[in-house]
Amino acid sequence: MRAAELAERITGAMQFGEKWKACCPAHQDRRPSLTFKDGNKCILLKCFAGCALDEICQALQLRPSDLFFDAIDRDPQRRKRASQQRERQRQALEQDAHQEGAVIDALREADYFIRSRQGLDISQWSHARLDAELNALADAYTLLEHEDLDGLR
């Protein structure tokens, strides 16, 4: 919840810059004594008549934990959707990491393959083997060249 959402729950709340002012719902108020605004992690509340946070929250039918921006939603369907979205994000990150690992493995294999073919005596190779080895070397060089052009991920 943010301060603007809290203001919707309090009759007559008015915004002044980043702060809001309203009559405190925890006591009979004729003039606005409650101020609130968004802090770094939660809504900051102050009743200048001296009402405690618990009293203000109770009057608004809130828990103090509801004032934190990352508070758990009470609606089970929204909680379920949020949980499913977090799971999809986790799976996507895991898949990206797996794909990144596969790319790194392929690059490592290509580099090893090229190095392992240096200095070999090919004078006894058949044309078919020579053709296959040169095609495999070309593929390895192409893979490494594309990585150099794309840069590291």
JSON list of C-alpha atoms in Angstrom, two decimals:
[
{"chain": "A", "resi": 1, "resn": "MET", "atom": "CA", "xyz": [0.00, 0.00, 0.00]},
{"chain": "A", "resi": 2, "resn": "ARG", "atom": "CA", "xyz": [1.13, 3.54, -0.72]},
{"chain": "A", "resi": 3, "resn": "ALA", "atom": "CA", "xyz": [0.11, 6.85, 0.86]},
{"chain": "A", "resi": 4, "resn": "ALA", "atom": "CA", "xyz": [-2.26, 7.66, -2.02]},
{"chain": "A", "resi": 5, "resn": "GLU", "atom": "CA", "xyz": [-4.08, 4.35, -1.43]},
{"chain": "A", "resi": 6, "resn": "LEU", "atom": "CA", "xyz": [-4.29, 5.06, 2.29]},
{"chain": "A", "resi": 7, "resn": "ALA", "atom": "CA", "xyz": [-5.73, 8.51, 1.51]},
{"chain": "A", "resi": 8, "resn": "GLU", "atom": "CA", "xyz": [-8.62, 6.83, -0.31]},
{"chain": "A", "resi": 9, "resn": "ARG", "atom": "CA", "xyz": [-9.57, 5.10, 2.97]},
{"chain": "A", "resi": 10, "resn": "ILE", "atom": "CA", "xyz": [-9.63, 8.34, 4.99]},
{"chain": "A", "resi": 11, "resn": "THR", "atom": "CA", "xyz": [-12.48, 10.79, 4.43]},
{"chain": "A", "resi": 12, "resn": "GLY", "atom": "CA", "xyz": [-11.27, 14.28, 3.60]},
{"chain": "A", "resi": 13, "resn": "ALA", "atom": "CA", "xyz": [-7.59, 13.44, 3.18]},
{"chain": "A", "resi": 14, "resn": "MET", "atom": "CA", "xyz": [-5.75, 16.19, 1.31]},
{"chain": "A", "resi": 15, "resn": "GLN", "atom": "CA", "xyz": [-2.34, 16.14, -0.29]},
{"chain": "A", "resi": 16, "resn": "PHE", "atom": "CA", "xyz": [0.23, 18.86, 0.36]},
{"chain": "A", "resi": 17, "resn": "GLY", "atom": "CA", "xyz": [3.34, 18.14, -1.67]},
{"chain": "A", "resi": 18, "resn": "GLU", "atom": "CA", "xyz": [4.56, 14.68, -0.73]},
{"chain": "A", "resi": 19, "resn": "LYS", "atom": "CA", "xyz": [2.58, 14.65, 2.54]},
{"chain": "A", "resi": 20, "resn": "TRP", "atom": "CA", "xyz": [-1.07, 13.99, 3.23]},
{"chain": "A", "resi": 21, "resn": "LYS", "atom": "CA", "xyz": [-3.19, 15.51, 6.01]},
{"chain": "A", "resi": 22, "resn": "ALA", "atom": "CA", "xyz": [-6.46, 14.21, 7.39]},
{"chain": "A", "resi": 23, "resn": "CYS", "atom": "CA", "xyz": [-8.59, 14.05, 10.49]},
{"chain": "A", "resi": 24, "resn": "CYS", "atom": "CA", "xyz": [-7.38, 11.11, 12.54]},
{"chain": "A", "resi": 25, "resn": "PRO", "atom": "CA", "xyz": [-9.86, 8.22, 12.37]},
{"chain": "A", "resi": 26, "resn": "ALA", "atom": "CA", "xyz": [-8.75, 6.98, 15.82]},
{"chain": "A", "resi": 27, "resn": "HIS", "atom": "CA", "xyz": [-10.26, 9.90, 17.71]},
{"chain": "A", "resi": 28, "resn": "GLN", "atom": "CA", "xyz": [-12.86, 12.65, 17.26]},
{"chain": "A", "resi": 29, "resn": "ASP", "atom": "CA", "xyz": [-11.04, 15.29, 15.25]},
{"chain": "A", "resi": 30, "resn": "ARG", "atom": "CA", "xyz": [-12.23, 18.68, 14.04]},
{"chain": "A", "resi": 31, "resn": "ARG", "atom": "CA", "xyz": [-8.96, 19.69, 12.43]},
{"chain": "A", "resi": 32, "resn": "PRO", "atom": "CA", "xyz": [-6.49, 17.47, 10.59]},
{"chain": "A", "resi": 33, "resn": "SER", "atom": "CA", "xyz": [-4.04, 16.06, 13.11]},
{"chain": "A", "resi": 34, "resn": "LEU", "atom": "CA", "xyz": [-2.91, 13.03, 11.10]},
{"chain": "A", "resi": 35, "resn": "THR", "atom": "CA", "xyz": [-0.10, 13.35, 8.58]},
{"chain": "A", "resi": 36, "resn": "PHE", "atom": "CA", "xyz": [1.29, 10.55, 6.45]},
{"chain": "A", "resi": 37, "resn": "LYS", "atom": "CA", "xyz": [3.59, 10.07, 3.50]},
{"chain": "A", "resi": 38, "resn": "ASP", "atom": "CA", "xyz": [5.53, 7.39, 1.66]},
{"chain": "A", "resi": 39, "resn": "GLY", "atom": "CA", "xyz": [8.81, 6.57, 3.38]},
{"chain": "A", "resi": 40, "resn": "ASN", "atom": "CA", "xyz": [11.58, 4.36, 2.03]},
{"chain": "A", "resi": 41, "resn": "LYS", "atom": "CA", "xyz": [9.88, 1.07, 2.92]},
{"chain": "A", "resi": 42, "resn": "CYS", "atom": "CA", "xyz": [6.48, 1.96, 4.29]},
{"chain": "A", "resi": 43, "resn": "ILE", "atom": "CA", "xyz": [3.93, 4.67, 4.93]},
{"chain": "A", "resi": 44, "resn": "LEU", "atom": "CA", "xyz": [4.99, 6.97, 7.76]},
{"chain": "A", "resi": 45, "resn": "LEU", "atom": "CA", "xyz": [2.08, 8.06, 10.01]},
{"chain": "A", "resi": 46, "resn": "LYS", "atom": "CA", "xyz": [1.94, 10.66, 12.78]},
{"chain": "A", "resi": 47, "resn": "CYS", "atom": "CA", "xyz": [-1.06, 11.78, 14.78]},
{"chain": "A", "resi": 48, "resn": "PHE", "atom": "CA", "xyz": [-0.23, 15.08, 16.48]},
{"chain": "A", "resi": 49, "resn": "ALA", "atom": "CA", "xyz": [-3.01, 14.47, 19.01]},
{"chain": "A", "resi": 50, "resn": "GLY", "atom": "CA", "xyz": [-1.00, 11.49, 20.26]},
{"chain": "A", "resi": 51, "resn": "CYS", "atom": "CA", "xyz": [-2.84, 8.45, 18.88]},
{"chain": "A", "resi": 52, "resn": "ALA", "atom": "CA", "xyz": [-0.73, 5.30, 18.70]},
{"chain": "A", "resi": 53, "resn": "LEU", "atom": "CA", "xyz": [-0.06, 3.55, 15.41]},
{"chain": "A", "resi": 54, "resn": "ASP", "atom": "CA", "xyz": [-2.08, 0.51, 16.51]},
{"chain": "A", "resi": 55, "resn": "GLU", "atom": "CA", "xyz": [-5.10, 2.72, 17.28]},
{"chain": "A", "resi": 56, "resn": "ILE", "atom": "CA", "xyz": [-4.92, 4.40, 13.87]},
{"chain": "A", "resi": 57, "resn": "CYS", "atom": "CA", "xyz": [-4.53, 1.09, 12.07]},
{"chain": "A", "resi": 58, "resn": "GLN", "atom": "CA", "xyz": [-7.43, -0.45, 14.00]},
{"chain": "A", "resi": 59, "resn": "ALA", "atom": "CA", "xyz": [-9.67, 2.49, 13.08]},
{"chain": "A", "resi": 60, "resn": "LEU", "atom": "CA", "xyz": [-8.73, 2.00, 9.41]},
{"chain": "A", "resi": 61, "resn": "GLN", "atom": "CA", "xyz": [-9.16, -1.79, 9.66]},
{"chain": "A", "resi": 62, "resn": "LEU", "atom": "CA", "xyz": [-5.50, -2.31, 8.82]},
{"chain": "A", "resi": 63, "resn": "ARG", "atom": "CA", "xyz": [-2.59, -4.06, 10.45]},
{"chain": "A", "resi": 64, "resn": "PRO", "atom": "CA", "xyz": [0.68, -2.16, 10.92]},
{"chain": "A", "resi": 65, "resn": "SER", "atom": "CA", "xyz": [2.27, -4.65, 8.49]},
{"chain": "A", "resi": 66, "resn": "ASP", "atom": "CA", "xyz": [-0.14, -3.43, 5.78]},
{"chain": "A", "resi": 67, "resn": "LEU", "atom": "CA", "xyz": [1.68, -0.10, 5.79]},
{"chain": "A", "resi": 68, "resn": "PHE", "atom": "CA", "xyz": [4.81, -1.72, 4.35]},
{"chain": "A", "resi": 69, "resn": "PHE", "atom": "CA", "xyz": [5.09, -1.55, 0.56]},
{"chain": "A", "resi": 70, "resn": "ASP", "atom": "CA", "xyz": [5.82, -5.28, 0.23]},
{"chain": "A", "resi": 71, "resn": "ALA", "atom": "CA", "xyz": [3.02, -6.40, 2.54]},
{"chain": "A", "resi": 72, "resn": "ILE", "atom": "CA", "xyz": [1.27, -9.62, 1.61]},
{"chain": "A", "resi": 73, "resn": "ASP", "atom": "CA", "xyz": [-1.97, -9.05, -0.24]},
{"chain": "A", "resi": 74, "resn": "ARG", "atom": "CA", "xyz": [-5.05, -10.29, 1.60]},
{"chain": "A", "resi": 75, "resn": "ASP", "atom": "CA", "xyz": [-6.86, -11.26, -1.62]},
{"chain": "A", "resi": 76, "resn": "PRO", "atom": "CA", "xyz": [-6.13, -14.98, -2.22]},
{"chain": "A", "resi": 77, "resn": "GLN", "atom": "CA", "xyz": [-6.57, -14.67, -6.00]},
{"chain": "A", "resi": 78, "resn": "ARG", "atom": "CA", "xyz": [-4.08, -11.78, -6.24]},
{"chain": "A", "resi": 79, "resn": "ARG", "atom": "CA", "xyz": [-1.66, -13.70, -3.98]},
{"chain": "A", "resi": 80, "resn": "LYS", "atom": "CA", "xyz": [-1.98, -16.73, -6.26]},
{"chain": "A", "resi": 81, "resn": "ARG", "atom": "CA", "xyz": [-1.41, -14.62, -9.40]},
{"chain": "A", "resi": 82, "resn": "ALA", "atom": "CA", "xyz": [1.60, -12.93, -7.79]},
{"chain": "A", "resi": 83, "resn": "SER", "atom": "CA", "xyz": [2.99, -16.32, -6.76]},
{"chain": "A", "resi": 84, "resn": "GLN", "atom": "CA", "xyz": [2.51, -17.69, -10.28]},
{"chain": "A", "resi": 85, "resn": "GLN", "atom": "CA", "xyz": [4.18, -14.62, -11.77]},
{"chain": "A", "resi": 86, "resn": "ARG", "atom": "CA", "xyz": [7.17, -15.00, -9.42]},
{"chain": "A", "resi": 87, "resn": "GLU", "atom": "CA", "xyz": [7.41, -18.69, -10.38]},
{"chain": "A", "resi": 88, "resn": "ARG", "atom": "CA", "xyz": [7.34, -17.83, -14.10]},
{"chain": "A", "resi": 89, "resn": "GLN", "atom": "CA", "xyz": [10.08, -15.23, -13.55]},
{"chain": "A", "resi": 90, "resn": "ARG", "atom": "CA", "xyz": [12.16, -17.76, -11.60]},
{"chain": "A", "resi": 91, "resn": "GLN", "atom": "CA", "xyz": [11.74, -20.37, -14.33]},
{"chain": "A", "resi": 92, "resn": "ALA", "atom": "CA", "xyz": [12.67, -17.86, -17.04]},
{"chain": "A", "resi": 93, "resn": "LEU", "atom": "CA", "xyz": [15.81, -16.87, -15.13]},
{"chain": "A", "resi": 94, "resn": "GLU", "atom": "CA", "xyz": [16.68, -20.54, -14.63]},
{"chain": "A", "resi": 95, "resn": "GLN", "atom": "CA", "xyz": [16.16, -21.25, -18.33]},
{"chain": "A", "resi": 96, "resn": "ASP", "atom": "CA", "xyz": [18.30, -18.25, -19.30]},
{"chain": "A", "resi": 97, "resn": "ALA", "atom": "CA", "xyz": [21.05, -19.47, -16.98]},
{"chain": "A", "resi": 98, "resn": "HIS", "atom": "CA", "xyz": [20.80, -22.96, -18.48]},
{"chain": "A", "resi": 99, "resn": "GLN", "atom": "CA", "xyz": [21.00, -21.57, -22.02]},
{"chain": "A", "resi": 100, "resn": "GLU", "atom": "CA", "xyz": [23.93, -19.35, -21.03]},
{"chain": "A", "resi": 101, "resn": "GLY", "atom": "CA", "xyz": [25.67, -22.40, -19.60]},
{"chain": "A", "resi": 102, "resn": "ALA", "atom": "CA", "xyz": [25.01, -24.34, -22.82]},
{"chain": "A", "resi": 103, "resn": "VAL", "atom": "CA", "xyz": [26.52, -21.50, -24.88]},
{"chain": "A", "resi": 104, "resn": "ILE", "atom": "CA", "xyz": [29.58, -21.38, -22.64]},
{"chain": "A", "resi": 105, "resn": "ASP", "atom": "CA", "xyz": [29.96, -25.16, -22.91]},
{"chain": "A", "resi": 106, "resn": "ALA", "atom": "CA", "xyz": [29.70, -25.00, -26.72]},
{"chain": "A", "resi": 107, "resn": "LEU", "atom": "CA", "xyz": [32.32, -22.23, -26.87]},
{"chain": "A", "resi": 108, "resn": "ARG", "atom": "CA", "xyz": [34.64, -24.19, -24.60]},
{"chain": "A", "resi": 109, "resn": "GLU", "atom": "CA", "xyz": [34.20, -27.30, -26.79]},
{"chain": "A", "resi": 110, "resn": "ALA", "atom": "CA", "xyz": [34.88, -25.31, -29.97]},
{"chain": "A", "resi": 111, "resn": "ASP", "atom": "CA", "xyz": [38.03, -23.79, -28.47]},
{"chain": "A", "resi": 112, "resn": "TYR", "atom": "CA", "xyz": [39.24, -27.21, -27.30]},
{"chain": "A", "resi": 113, "resn": "PHE", "atom": "CA", "xyz": [38.49, -28.78, -30.68]},
{"chain": "A", "resi": 114, "resn": "ILE", "atom": "CA", "xyz": [40.51, -26.13, -32.55]},
{"chain": "A", "resi": 115, "resn": "ARG", "atom": "CA", "xyz": [43.47, -26.47, -30.19]},
{"chain": "A", "resi": 116, "resn": "SER", "atom": "CA", "xyz": [43.39, -30.27, -30.38]},
{"chain": "A", "resi": 117, "resn": "ARG", "atom": "CA", "xyz": [43.70, -30.18, -34.18]},
{"chain": "A", "resi": 118, "resn": "GLN", "atom": "CA", "xyz": [46.83, -28.02, -34.27]},
{"chain": "A", "resi": 119, "resn": "GLY", "atom": "CA", "xyz": [50.02, -29.79, -35.35]},
{"chain": "A", "resi": 120, "resn": "LEU", "atom": "CA", "xyz": [48.33, -33.00, -36.51]},
{"chain": "A", "resi": 121, "resn": "ASP", "atom": "CA", "xyz": [49.86, -34.96, -39.39]},
{"chain": "A", "resi": 122, "resn": "ILE", "atom": "CA", "xyz": [47.10, -35.07, -42.00]},
{"chain": "A", "resi": 123, "resn": "SER", "atom": "CA", "xyz": [49.19, -36.66, -44.75]},
{"chain": "A", "resi": 124, "resn": "GLN", "atom": "CA", "xyz": [47.63, -40.10, -44.19]},
{"chain": "A", "resi": 125, "resn": "TRP", "atom": "CA", "xyz": [44.01, -38.90, -43.92]},
{"chain": "A", "resi": 126, "resn": "SER", "atom": "CA", "xyz": [41.45, -39.83, -46.54]},
{"chain": "A", "resi": 127, "resn": "HIS", "atom": "CA", "xyz": [39.66, -37.10, -48.46]},
{"chain": "A", "resi": 128, "resn": "ALA", "atom": "CA", "xyz": [36.45, -37.87, -46.57]},
{"chain": "A", "resi": 129, "resn": "ARG", "atom": "CA", "xyz": [38.11, -37.54, -43.13]},
{"chain": "A", "resi": 130, "resn": "LEU", "atom": "CA", "xyz": [39.94, -34.37, -44.22]},
{"chain": "A", "resi": 131, "resn": "ASP", "atom": "CA", "xyz": [36.66, -32.91, -45.49]},
{"chain": "A", "resi": 132, "resn": "ALA", "atom": "CA", "xyz": [34.85, -33.81, -42.23]},
{"chain": "A", "resi": 133, "resn": "GLU", "atom": "CA", "xyz": [37.64, -32.38, -40.03]},
{"chain": "A", "resi": 134, "resn": "LEU", "atom": "CA", "xyz": [37.84, -29.13, -42.03]},
{"chain": "A", "resi": 135, "resn": "ASN", "atom": "CA", "xyz": [34.05, -28.70, -41.87]},
{"chain": "A", "resi": 136, "resn": "ALA", "atom": "CA", "xyz": [34.10, -29.28, -38.10]},
{"chain": "A", "resi": 137, "resn": "LEU", "atom": "CA", "xyz": [36.96, -26.75, -37.74]},
{"chain": "A", "resi": 138, "resn": "ALA", "atom": "CA", "xyz": [35.04, -24.22, -39.84]},
{"chain": "A", "resi": 139, "resn": "ASP", "atom": "CA", "xyz": [31.99, -24.69, -37.60]},
{"chain": "A", "resi": 140, "resn": "ALA", "atom": "CA", "xyz": [34.11, -24.22, -34.46]},
{"chain": "A", "resi": 141, "resn": "TYR", "atom": "CA", "xyz": [35.76, -21.06, -35.82]},
{"chain": "A", "resi": 142, "resn": "THR", "atom": "CA", "xyz": [32.36, -19.70, -36.91]},
{"chain": "A", "resi": 143, "resn": "LEU", "atom": "CA", "xyz": [30.94, -20.26, -33.42]},
{"chain": "A", "resi": 144, "resn": "LEU", "atom": "CA", "xyz": [33.88, -18.48, -31.77]},
{"chain": "A", "resi": 145, "resn": "GLU", "atom": "CA", "xyz": [33.82, -15.68, -34.34]},
{"chain": "A", "resi": 146, "resn": "HIS", "atom": "CA", "xyz": [30.12, -15.01, -33.74]},
{"chain": "A", "resi": 147, "resn": "GLU", "atom": "CA", "xyz": [30.74, -14.86, -30.00]},
{"chain": "A", "resi": 148, "resn": "ASP", "atom": "CA", "xyz": [33.54, -12.32, -30.57]},
{"chain": "A", "resi": 149, "resn": "LEU", "atom": "CA", "xyz": [31.20, -10.20, -32.71]},
{"chain": "A", "resi": 150, "resn": "ASP", "atom": "CA", "xyz": [28.30, -10.43, -30.24]},
{"chain": "A", "resi": 151, "resn": "GLY", "atom": "CA", "xyz": [30.50, -9.83, -27.21]},
{"chain": "A", "resi": 152, "resn": "LEU", "atom": "CA", "xyz": [30.19, -11.59, -23.92]},
{"chain": "A", "resi": 153, "resn": "ARG", "atom": "CA", "xyz": [26.69, -11.88, -22.55]}
]
